[in-house]
Every structure is written in C-alpha cells, then in structure tokens.
CSV table of C-alpha atoms in Angstrom, one decimal:
chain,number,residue,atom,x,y,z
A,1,UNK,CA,-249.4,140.6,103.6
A,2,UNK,CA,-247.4,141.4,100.5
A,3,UNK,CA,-248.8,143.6,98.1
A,4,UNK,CA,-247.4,143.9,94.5
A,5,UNK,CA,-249.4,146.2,92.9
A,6,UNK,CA,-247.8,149.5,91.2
A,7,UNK,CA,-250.0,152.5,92.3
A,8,UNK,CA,-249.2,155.4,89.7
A,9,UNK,CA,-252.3,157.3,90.6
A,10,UNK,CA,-251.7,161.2,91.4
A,11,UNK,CA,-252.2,160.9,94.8
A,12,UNK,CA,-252.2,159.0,97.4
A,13,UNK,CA,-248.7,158.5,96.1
A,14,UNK,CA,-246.1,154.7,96.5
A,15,UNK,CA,-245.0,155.6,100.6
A,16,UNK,CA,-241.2,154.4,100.2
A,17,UNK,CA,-240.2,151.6,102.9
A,18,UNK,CA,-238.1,154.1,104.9
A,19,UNK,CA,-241.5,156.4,105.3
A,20,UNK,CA,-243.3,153.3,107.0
A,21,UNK,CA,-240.9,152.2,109.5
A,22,UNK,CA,-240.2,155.6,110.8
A,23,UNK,CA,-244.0,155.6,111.3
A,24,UNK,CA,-243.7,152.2,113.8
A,25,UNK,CA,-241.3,153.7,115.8
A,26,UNK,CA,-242.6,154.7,119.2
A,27,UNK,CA,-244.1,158.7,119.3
A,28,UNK,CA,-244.1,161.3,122.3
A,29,UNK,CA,-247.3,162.4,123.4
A,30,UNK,CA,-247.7,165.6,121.0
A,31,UNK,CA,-249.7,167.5,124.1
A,32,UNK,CA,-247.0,167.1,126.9
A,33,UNK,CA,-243.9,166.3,126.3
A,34,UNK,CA,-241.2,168.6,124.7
A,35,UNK,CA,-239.3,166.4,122.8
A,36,UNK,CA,-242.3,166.1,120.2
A,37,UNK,CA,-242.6,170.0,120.0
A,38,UNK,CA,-238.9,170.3,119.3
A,39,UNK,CA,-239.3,168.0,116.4
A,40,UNK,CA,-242.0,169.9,115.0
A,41,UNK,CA,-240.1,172.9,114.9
A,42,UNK,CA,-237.7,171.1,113.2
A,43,UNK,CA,-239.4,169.3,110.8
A,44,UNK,CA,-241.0,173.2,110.0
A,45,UNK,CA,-237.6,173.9,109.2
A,46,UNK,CA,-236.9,171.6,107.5
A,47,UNK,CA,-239.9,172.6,105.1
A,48,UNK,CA,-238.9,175.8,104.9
A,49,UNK,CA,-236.1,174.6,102.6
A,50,UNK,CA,-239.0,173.4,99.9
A,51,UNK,CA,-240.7,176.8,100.9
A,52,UNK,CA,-239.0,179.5,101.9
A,53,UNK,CA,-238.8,182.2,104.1
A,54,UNK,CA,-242.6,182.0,105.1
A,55,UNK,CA,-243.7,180.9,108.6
A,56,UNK,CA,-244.5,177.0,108.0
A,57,UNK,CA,-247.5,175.1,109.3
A,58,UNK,CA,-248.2,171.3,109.8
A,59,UNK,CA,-252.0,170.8,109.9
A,60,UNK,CA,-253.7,167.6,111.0
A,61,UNK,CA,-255.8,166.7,108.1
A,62,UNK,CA,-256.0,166.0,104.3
A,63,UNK,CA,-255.2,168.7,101.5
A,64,UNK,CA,-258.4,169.7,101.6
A,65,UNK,CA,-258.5,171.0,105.2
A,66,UNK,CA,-255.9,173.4,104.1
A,67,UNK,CA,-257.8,174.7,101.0
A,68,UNK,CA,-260.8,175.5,103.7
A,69,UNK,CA,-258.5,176.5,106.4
A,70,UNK,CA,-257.0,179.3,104.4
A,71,UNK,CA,-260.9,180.8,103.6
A,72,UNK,CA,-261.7,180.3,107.2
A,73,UNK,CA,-259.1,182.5,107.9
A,74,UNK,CA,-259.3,184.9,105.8
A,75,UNK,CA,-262.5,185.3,104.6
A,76,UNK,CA,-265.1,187.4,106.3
A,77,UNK,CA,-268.9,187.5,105.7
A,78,UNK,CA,-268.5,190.6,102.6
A,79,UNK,CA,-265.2,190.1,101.4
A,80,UNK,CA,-264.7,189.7,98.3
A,81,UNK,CA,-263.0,186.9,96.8
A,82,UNK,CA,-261.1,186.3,93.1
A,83,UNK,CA,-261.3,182.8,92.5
A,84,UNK,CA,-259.1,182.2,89.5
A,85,UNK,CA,-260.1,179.0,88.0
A,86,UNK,CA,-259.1,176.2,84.9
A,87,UNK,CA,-260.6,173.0,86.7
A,88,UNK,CA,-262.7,171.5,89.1
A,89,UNK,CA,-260.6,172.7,92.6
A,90,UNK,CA,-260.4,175.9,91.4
A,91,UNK,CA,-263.9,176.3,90.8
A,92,UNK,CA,-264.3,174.6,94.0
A,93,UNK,CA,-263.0,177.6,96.3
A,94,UNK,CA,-265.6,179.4,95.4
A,95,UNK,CA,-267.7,176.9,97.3
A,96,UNK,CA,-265.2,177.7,100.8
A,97,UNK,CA,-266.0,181.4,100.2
A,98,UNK,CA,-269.3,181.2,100.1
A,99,UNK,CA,-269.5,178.7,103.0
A,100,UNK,CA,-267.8,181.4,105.0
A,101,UNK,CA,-269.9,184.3,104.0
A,102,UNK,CA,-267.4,186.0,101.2
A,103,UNK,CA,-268.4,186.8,97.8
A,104,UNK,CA,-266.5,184.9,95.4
A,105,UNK,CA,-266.4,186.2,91.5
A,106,UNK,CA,-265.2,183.2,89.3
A,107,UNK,CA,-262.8,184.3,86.4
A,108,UNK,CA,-262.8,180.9,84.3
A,109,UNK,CA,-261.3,179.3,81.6
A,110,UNK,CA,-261.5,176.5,79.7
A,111,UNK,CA,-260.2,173.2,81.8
A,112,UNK,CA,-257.9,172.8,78.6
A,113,UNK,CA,-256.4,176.1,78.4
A,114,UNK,CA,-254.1,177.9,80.8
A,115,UNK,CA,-255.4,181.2,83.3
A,116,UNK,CA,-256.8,183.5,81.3
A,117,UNK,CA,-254.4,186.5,82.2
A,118,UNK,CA,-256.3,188.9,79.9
A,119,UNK,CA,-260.0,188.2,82.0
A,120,UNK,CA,-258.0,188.7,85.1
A,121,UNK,CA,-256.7,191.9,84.5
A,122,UNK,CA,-260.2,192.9,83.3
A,123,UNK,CA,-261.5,192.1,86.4
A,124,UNK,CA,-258.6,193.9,88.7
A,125,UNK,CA,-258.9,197.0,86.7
A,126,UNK,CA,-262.6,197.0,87.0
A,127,UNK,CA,-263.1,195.6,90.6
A,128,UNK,CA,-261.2,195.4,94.1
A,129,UNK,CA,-261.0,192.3,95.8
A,130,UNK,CA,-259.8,191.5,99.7
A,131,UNK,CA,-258.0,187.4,98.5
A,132,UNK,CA,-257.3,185.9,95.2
A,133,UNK,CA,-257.5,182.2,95.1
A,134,UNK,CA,-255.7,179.5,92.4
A,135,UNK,CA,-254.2,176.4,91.7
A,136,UNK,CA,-250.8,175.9,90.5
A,137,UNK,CA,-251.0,172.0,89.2
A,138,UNK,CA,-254.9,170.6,88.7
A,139,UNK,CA,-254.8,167.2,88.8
A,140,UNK,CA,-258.0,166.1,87.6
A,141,UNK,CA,-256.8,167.3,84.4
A,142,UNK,CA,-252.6,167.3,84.6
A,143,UNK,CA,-252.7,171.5,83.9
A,144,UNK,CA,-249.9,173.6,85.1
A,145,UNK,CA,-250.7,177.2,85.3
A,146,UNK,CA,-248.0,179.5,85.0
A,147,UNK,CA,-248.9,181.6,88.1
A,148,UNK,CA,-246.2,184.3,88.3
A,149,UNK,CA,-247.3,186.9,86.2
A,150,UNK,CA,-251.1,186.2,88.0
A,151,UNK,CA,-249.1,186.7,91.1
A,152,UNK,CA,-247.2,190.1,89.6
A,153,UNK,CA,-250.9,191.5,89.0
A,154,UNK,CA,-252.6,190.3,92.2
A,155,UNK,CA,-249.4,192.0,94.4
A,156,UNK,CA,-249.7,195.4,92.3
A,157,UNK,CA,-253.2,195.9,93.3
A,158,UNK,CA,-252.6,194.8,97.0
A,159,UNK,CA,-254.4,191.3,96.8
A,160,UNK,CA,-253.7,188.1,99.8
A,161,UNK,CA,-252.8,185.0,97.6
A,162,UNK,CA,-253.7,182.0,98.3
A,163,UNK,CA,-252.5,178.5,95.9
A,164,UNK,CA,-253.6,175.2,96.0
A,165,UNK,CA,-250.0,173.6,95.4
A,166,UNK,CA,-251.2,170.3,96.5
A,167,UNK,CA,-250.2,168.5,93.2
A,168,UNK,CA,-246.9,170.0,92.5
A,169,UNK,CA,-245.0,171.1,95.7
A,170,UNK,CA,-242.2,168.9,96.3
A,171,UNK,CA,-242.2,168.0,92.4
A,172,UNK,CA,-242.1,171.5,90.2
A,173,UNK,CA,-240.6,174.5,91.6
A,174,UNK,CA,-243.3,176.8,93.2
A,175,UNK,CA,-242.9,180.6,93.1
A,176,UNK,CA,-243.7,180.0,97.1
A,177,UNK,CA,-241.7,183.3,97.6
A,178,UNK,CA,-244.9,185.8,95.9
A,179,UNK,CA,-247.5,183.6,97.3
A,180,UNK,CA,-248.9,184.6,100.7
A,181,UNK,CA,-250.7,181.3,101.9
A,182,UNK,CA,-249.1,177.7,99.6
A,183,UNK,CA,-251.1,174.8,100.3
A,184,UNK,CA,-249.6,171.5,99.8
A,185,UNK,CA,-250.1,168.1,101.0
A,186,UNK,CA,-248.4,164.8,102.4
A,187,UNK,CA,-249.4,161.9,99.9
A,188,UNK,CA,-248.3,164.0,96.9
A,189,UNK,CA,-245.0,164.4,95.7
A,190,UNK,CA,-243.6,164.0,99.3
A,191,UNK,CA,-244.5,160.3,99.1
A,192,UNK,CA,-246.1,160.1,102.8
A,193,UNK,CA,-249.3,158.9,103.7
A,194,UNK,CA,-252.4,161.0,103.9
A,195,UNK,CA,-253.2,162.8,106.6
A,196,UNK,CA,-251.3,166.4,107.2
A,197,UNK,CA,-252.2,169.8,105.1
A,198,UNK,CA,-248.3,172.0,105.2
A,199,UNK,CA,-248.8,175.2,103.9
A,200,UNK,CA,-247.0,178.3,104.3
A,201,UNK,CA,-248.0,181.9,105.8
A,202,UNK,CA,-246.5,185.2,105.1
A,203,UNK,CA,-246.1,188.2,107.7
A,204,UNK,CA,-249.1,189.7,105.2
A,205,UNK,CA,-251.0,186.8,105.7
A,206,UNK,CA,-250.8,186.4,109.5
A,207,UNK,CA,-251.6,190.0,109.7
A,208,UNK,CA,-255.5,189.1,107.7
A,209,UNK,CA,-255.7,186.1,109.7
A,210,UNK,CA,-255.4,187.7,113.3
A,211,UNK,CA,-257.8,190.8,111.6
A,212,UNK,CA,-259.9,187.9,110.7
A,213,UNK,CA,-263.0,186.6,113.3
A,214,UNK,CA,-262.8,182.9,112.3
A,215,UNK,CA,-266.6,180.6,113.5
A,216,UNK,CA,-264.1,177.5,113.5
A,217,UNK,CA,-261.6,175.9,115.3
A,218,UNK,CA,-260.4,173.0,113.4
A,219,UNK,CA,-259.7,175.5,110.4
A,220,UNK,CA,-258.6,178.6,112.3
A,221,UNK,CA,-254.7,178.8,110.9
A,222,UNK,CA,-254.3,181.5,113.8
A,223,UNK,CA,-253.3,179.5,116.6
A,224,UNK,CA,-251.1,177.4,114.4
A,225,UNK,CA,-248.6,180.4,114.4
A,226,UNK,CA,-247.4,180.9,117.9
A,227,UNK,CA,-248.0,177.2,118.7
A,228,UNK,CA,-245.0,175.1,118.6
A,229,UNK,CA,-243.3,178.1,120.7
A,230,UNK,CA,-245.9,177.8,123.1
A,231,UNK,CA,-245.5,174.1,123.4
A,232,UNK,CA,-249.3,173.3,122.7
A,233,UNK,CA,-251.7,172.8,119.6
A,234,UNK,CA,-255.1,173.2,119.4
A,235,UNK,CA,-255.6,169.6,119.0
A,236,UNK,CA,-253.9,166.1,119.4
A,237,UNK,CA,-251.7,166.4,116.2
A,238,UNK,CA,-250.5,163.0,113.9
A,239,UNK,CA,-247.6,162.1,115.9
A,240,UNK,CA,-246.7,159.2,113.4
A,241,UNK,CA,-247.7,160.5,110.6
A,242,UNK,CA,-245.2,163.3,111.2
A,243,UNK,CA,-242.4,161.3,111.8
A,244,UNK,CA,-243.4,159.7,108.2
A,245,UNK,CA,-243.4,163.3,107.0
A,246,UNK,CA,-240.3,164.1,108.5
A,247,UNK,CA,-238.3,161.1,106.9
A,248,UNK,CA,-240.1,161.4,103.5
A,249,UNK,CA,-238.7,165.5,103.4
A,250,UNK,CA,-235.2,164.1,104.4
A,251,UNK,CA,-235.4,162.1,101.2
A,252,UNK,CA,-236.0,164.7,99.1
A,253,UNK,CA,-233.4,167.0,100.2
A,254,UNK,CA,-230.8,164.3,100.5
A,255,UNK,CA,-231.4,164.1,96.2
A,256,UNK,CA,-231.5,167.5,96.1
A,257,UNK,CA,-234.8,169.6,94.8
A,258,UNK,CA,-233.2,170.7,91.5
A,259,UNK,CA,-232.6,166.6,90.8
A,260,UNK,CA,-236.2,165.9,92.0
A,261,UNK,CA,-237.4,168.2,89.5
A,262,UNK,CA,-235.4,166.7,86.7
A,263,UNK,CA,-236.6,163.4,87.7
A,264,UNK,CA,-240.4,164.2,87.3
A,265,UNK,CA,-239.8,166.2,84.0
A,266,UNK,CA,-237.6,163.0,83.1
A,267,UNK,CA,-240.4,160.7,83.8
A,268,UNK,CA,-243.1,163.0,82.1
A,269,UNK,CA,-241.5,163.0,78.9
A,270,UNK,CA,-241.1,159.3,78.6
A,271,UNK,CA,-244.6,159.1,79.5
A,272,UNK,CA,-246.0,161.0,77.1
A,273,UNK,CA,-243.5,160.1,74.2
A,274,UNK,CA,-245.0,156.5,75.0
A,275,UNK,CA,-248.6,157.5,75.2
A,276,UNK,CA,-247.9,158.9,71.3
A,277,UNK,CA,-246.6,155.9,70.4
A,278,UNK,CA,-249.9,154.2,71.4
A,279,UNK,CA,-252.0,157.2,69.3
A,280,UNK,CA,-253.2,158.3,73.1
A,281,UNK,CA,-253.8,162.3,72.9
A,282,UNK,CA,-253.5,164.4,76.2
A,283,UNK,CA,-256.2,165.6,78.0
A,284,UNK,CA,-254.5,169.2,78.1
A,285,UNK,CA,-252.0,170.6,75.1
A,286,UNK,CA,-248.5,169.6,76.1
A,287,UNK,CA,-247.2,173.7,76.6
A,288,UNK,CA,-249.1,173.3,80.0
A,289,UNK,CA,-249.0,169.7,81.5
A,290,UNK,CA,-247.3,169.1,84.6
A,291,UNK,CA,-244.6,167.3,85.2
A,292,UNK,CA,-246.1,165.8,87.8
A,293,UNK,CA,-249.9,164.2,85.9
A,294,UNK,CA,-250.8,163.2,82.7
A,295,UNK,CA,-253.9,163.1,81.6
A,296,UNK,CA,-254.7,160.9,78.7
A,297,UNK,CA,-257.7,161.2,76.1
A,298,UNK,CA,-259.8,157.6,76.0
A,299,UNK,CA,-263.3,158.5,75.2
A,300,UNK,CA,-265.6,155.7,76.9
A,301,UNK,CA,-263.1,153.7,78.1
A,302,UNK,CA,-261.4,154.8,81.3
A,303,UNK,CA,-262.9,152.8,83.4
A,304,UNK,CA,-262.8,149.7,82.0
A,305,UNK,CA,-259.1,150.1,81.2
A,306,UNK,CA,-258.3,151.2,85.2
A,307,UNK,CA,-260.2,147.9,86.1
A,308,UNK,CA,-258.2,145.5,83.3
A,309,UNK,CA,-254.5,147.1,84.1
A,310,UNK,CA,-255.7,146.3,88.3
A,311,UNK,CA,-257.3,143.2,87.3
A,312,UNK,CA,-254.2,141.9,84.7
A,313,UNK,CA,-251.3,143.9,85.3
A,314,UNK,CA,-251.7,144.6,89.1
A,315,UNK,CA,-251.1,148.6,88.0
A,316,UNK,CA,-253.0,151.0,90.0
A,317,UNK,CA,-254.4,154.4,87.6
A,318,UNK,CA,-256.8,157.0,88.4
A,319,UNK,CA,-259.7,157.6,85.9
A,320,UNK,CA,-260.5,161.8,85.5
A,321,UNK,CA,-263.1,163.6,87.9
A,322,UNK,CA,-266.3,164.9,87.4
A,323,UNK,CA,-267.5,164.7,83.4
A,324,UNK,CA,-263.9,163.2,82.7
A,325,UNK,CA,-264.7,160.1,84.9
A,326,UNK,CA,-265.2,158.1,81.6
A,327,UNK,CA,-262.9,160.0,79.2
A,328,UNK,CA,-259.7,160.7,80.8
A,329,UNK,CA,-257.4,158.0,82.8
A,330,UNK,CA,-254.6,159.8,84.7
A,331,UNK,CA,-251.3,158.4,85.2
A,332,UNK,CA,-249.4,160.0,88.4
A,333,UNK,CA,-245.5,159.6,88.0
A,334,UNK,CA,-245.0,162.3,91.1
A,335,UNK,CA,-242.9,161.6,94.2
A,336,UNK,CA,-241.5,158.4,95.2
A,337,UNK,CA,-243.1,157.3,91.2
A,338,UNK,CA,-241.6,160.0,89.4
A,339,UNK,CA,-239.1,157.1,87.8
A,340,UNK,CA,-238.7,155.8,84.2
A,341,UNK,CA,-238.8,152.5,84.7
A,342,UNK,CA,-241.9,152.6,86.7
A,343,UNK,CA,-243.7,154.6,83.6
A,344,UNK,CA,-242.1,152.2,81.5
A,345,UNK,CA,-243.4,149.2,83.2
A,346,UNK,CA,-247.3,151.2,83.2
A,347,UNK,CA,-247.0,152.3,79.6
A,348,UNK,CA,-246.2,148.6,78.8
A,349,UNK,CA,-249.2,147.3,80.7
A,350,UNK,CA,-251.4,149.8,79.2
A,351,UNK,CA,-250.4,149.0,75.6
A,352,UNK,CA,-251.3,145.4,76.3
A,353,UNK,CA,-255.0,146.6,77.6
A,354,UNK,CA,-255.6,149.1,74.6
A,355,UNK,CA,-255.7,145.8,72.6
C-alpha cells in the first residue's frame, strides 16, 4: 500500500523508514532469553544520553501510562499533591491524584500565559506538599513553560517532581537533571511508533516509590528498577516496538542533540513567519511557544480546514483539544518533521485552503 500523505500532527509523529524495518526483524522472547534483556539495558543507556544520570525506564504503554504510573507510585491516600497547571494535561494530574487517594491543590493559569511563578510560591510558603506535578511543553496549545526556576522552588522546600515532557523530550533541551521523575514518550520527537512510556527516576524518587504501597501492577514503577538486572519484567514487554525505539534514538544521537534542537527551532520559525504572512495569529504569545507545536488562531474553522488540507492536499494536521477543538489547528514540526521543507510544503497547502 503506498501512502503519500504528510502527517504534521504533534504526535503520533512521521516513523522514518529505518524505524519500520528494524521493527520486521525477528525479536527474542523478552521473558526468557538474555539476549533481549542485554538490549534493554542498552537501549536504557542509550537514553541516558537524552536524560542523564537518572535510572531510565522503558514502560509498555502510551505516554499516558507514565503520567499515571508516576501518581501510582507515589501518591498515597493523604498526600498532598501540587499540580502546577497552564492546559488541559496539567489540569489533568489532578484527576491521577485523586484516582489514587492524594489530595491534589491546582495552581492555574491562564492556557495562554506561562506558570504563574508568583501563585506558586504563594502556595509553598503557605502550604507543604509530598509531589509537585507539571508539564514542560502542552501540546494542545504549543506552550513551553520555563520550568527551572519552578523546579529551584519545589527542591528548596523538599518537593518529588514529577514533568510530563512528553511533547518536547528528544526536541528542546529538558532540565532532566532537577527533575525527579521525566515522562516522555515514543511517537513524539523520537519519531517511533506508539506504544512505550521512557521516563527517568532519581535515587530521591526510587526512595518514595519503594516507601510507597502501590494497589496496581501495570503502573507500579517499582519493579521496573531492579528488573533488567534480574532478567525478568513484570509483563511481556514490546519486543518490536523497542527495537523501533532503539533505532529511532540512534538517529538522534548520530545528528547530535544540540543540531536536533536547532532543527526544530529552525523549522518553528519558518512556520510561524509563514503563518504571519497568511494573517494567522498563535494560539499562545510567541515568548512561550515550543519549538516543537504551533498552535494557530482560526475561529470556527479548524475542522473544516484539517478535512480540506486531508481531502486536497493529502496533509495530515491536528485541530486543538477540548474548547479549542473548533478554534485552534495545530501543526506538529517535531521529530522526524521538524524540517523546512516539510513546513514549507504544509504552509503552502494551508494558504491554498484559507482561500
């Protein structure tokens, strides 16, 4: 089947051709044999480069397993949860706390605006909390939140971190060293197909988890960090799917981060300079859009212009979530699509359906 469309959505990202055929190659069994267990401490490594010193996990499931994963584990019925939030998955931890028993207090701000640092502060001074959750890149709405000076105050008063970097690990540099739990994902900015959660853990972390008595299995992070030593995981993991992972990091490091970087900022500029020249306003103020999203104003008509560019230009976008559904259209130039010429080739399609 040959399949010419141009998906520039923010996720699931284009999977580049090397990605698929390491995924057809024959896989060990990944409860048995020891080849496969050598390979996933390996590709773990190989992670660590994109994330650091922290202990690295490879979970079995969509980026949203890890955002519940990381309440399961470390969120106890009482505990009280800081859920630092600008959009709708930010707001939506409070949700995993409360599944779990915790007591999340929301500090919100406008989905326009960046954290409200001030409000956050207020509520440190004023209250203790156990875990402090955020998001680094929103992508409903294309924000970036500059999270280091949340993460200054959060460490001063003794606070586990926990970021939903789902959207921009792999694409923006992360400040993955001050966080204690980073959440990303595989059909983001790596390029691979859905399917795997990668987050990282710090020695603080692991210590909550294992304090932690976790009522799930499938979320419990805890026997995730002895496993791959032990040669066994709690379930049947995504053999192929990991071998896709594997070859999507190689391609990244083989550019180089700092020149994957430069590549999304590169292609975020010309979007954007090209959504002027069409009189198309961001969603967000420019001083906080990723690199990574953007998020374009179109009051009324997002729909109907996602179906028109499919329809007549073969161009894949994503309309916004939520109240934006209608409003917003959201171009993804992340991973694999973080090129010029592929922004080019949307921008010019999307000029033709704004006619």
């Amino acid at each position: 089947m040959t399949d010419d469309r141009l998906r520039m959505t923010p996720g699931p990202t284009e999977v580049p051709t090397a990605v698929r055929e390491r995924m057809s190659e024959p896989t060990p069994n990944p409860d048995v044999e020891s080849e496969f267990f050598a390979f996933y401490r390996d590709l773990t490594d190989e992670l660590g480069a994109i994330y650091g010193d922290d202990d690295v996990v490879v979970l079995g499931g969509e980026g949203i397993l890890g955002l519940e994963a990381a309440i399961a584990s470390l969120v106890e019925p009482g505990d009280r949860v800081l859920c630092i939030a600008n959009g709708l998955y930010g707001e939506g931890f409070a949700d995993f706390v409360e599944m779990y028993g915790g007591e999340a207090v929301v500090c919100a701000s406008s989905w326009r605006e960046p954290l409200d640092l001030e409000a956050i502060e207020s509520e440190l001074e004023t209250n203790s909390f156990d875990v402090a959750t955020m998001v680094h890149c929103e992508t409903p709405t294309g924000v970036l939140n500059d999270i280091e000076p949340v993460l200054e105050r959060l460490e001063a008063h003794d606070v586990v971190t926990v970021v939903d970097a789902v959207s921009s690990l792999g694409g923006v540099p992360v400040p993955t060293d001050r966080i204690d739990v980073c959440l990303g994902a595989s059909q983001k900015c790596f390029s691979a197909p859905p399917g795997l959660t990668v987050c990282s853990v710090s020695d603080r972390a692991w210590e909550r988890i294992e304090s932690v008595e976790t009522e799930s299995l499938y979320t419990d992070l805890e026997p995730w960090r002895d496993a791959a030593d032990e040669e066994w995981f709690p379930y049947t993991h995504l053999s192929a799917n990991l071998y896709g992972l594997e070859t999507a990091v190689d391609l990244l490091l083989d550019e180089g981060l700092e020149s994957v970087y430069a590549r999304h900022e590169e292609a975020a500029t010309r979007c954007r300079a090209r959504a002027a020249e069409l009189g198309l306003a961001l969603y967000p103020d420019e001083s906080v859009a990723s690199p990574t999203v953007t998020a374009l104003e179109v009051p009324g008509r997002a729909e109907h212009l996602q179906e028109t560019l499919v329809d007549e230009h073969e161009i894949v976008l994503a309309t916004g979530l939520d109240d934006l559904a209608e409003d917003v259209l959201r171009i993804g130039h992340m991973g694999h699509n973080a090129r010029v010429d592929r922004v080019e080739r949307t921008m010019d399609a999307l000029e033709v359906a704004l006619e």
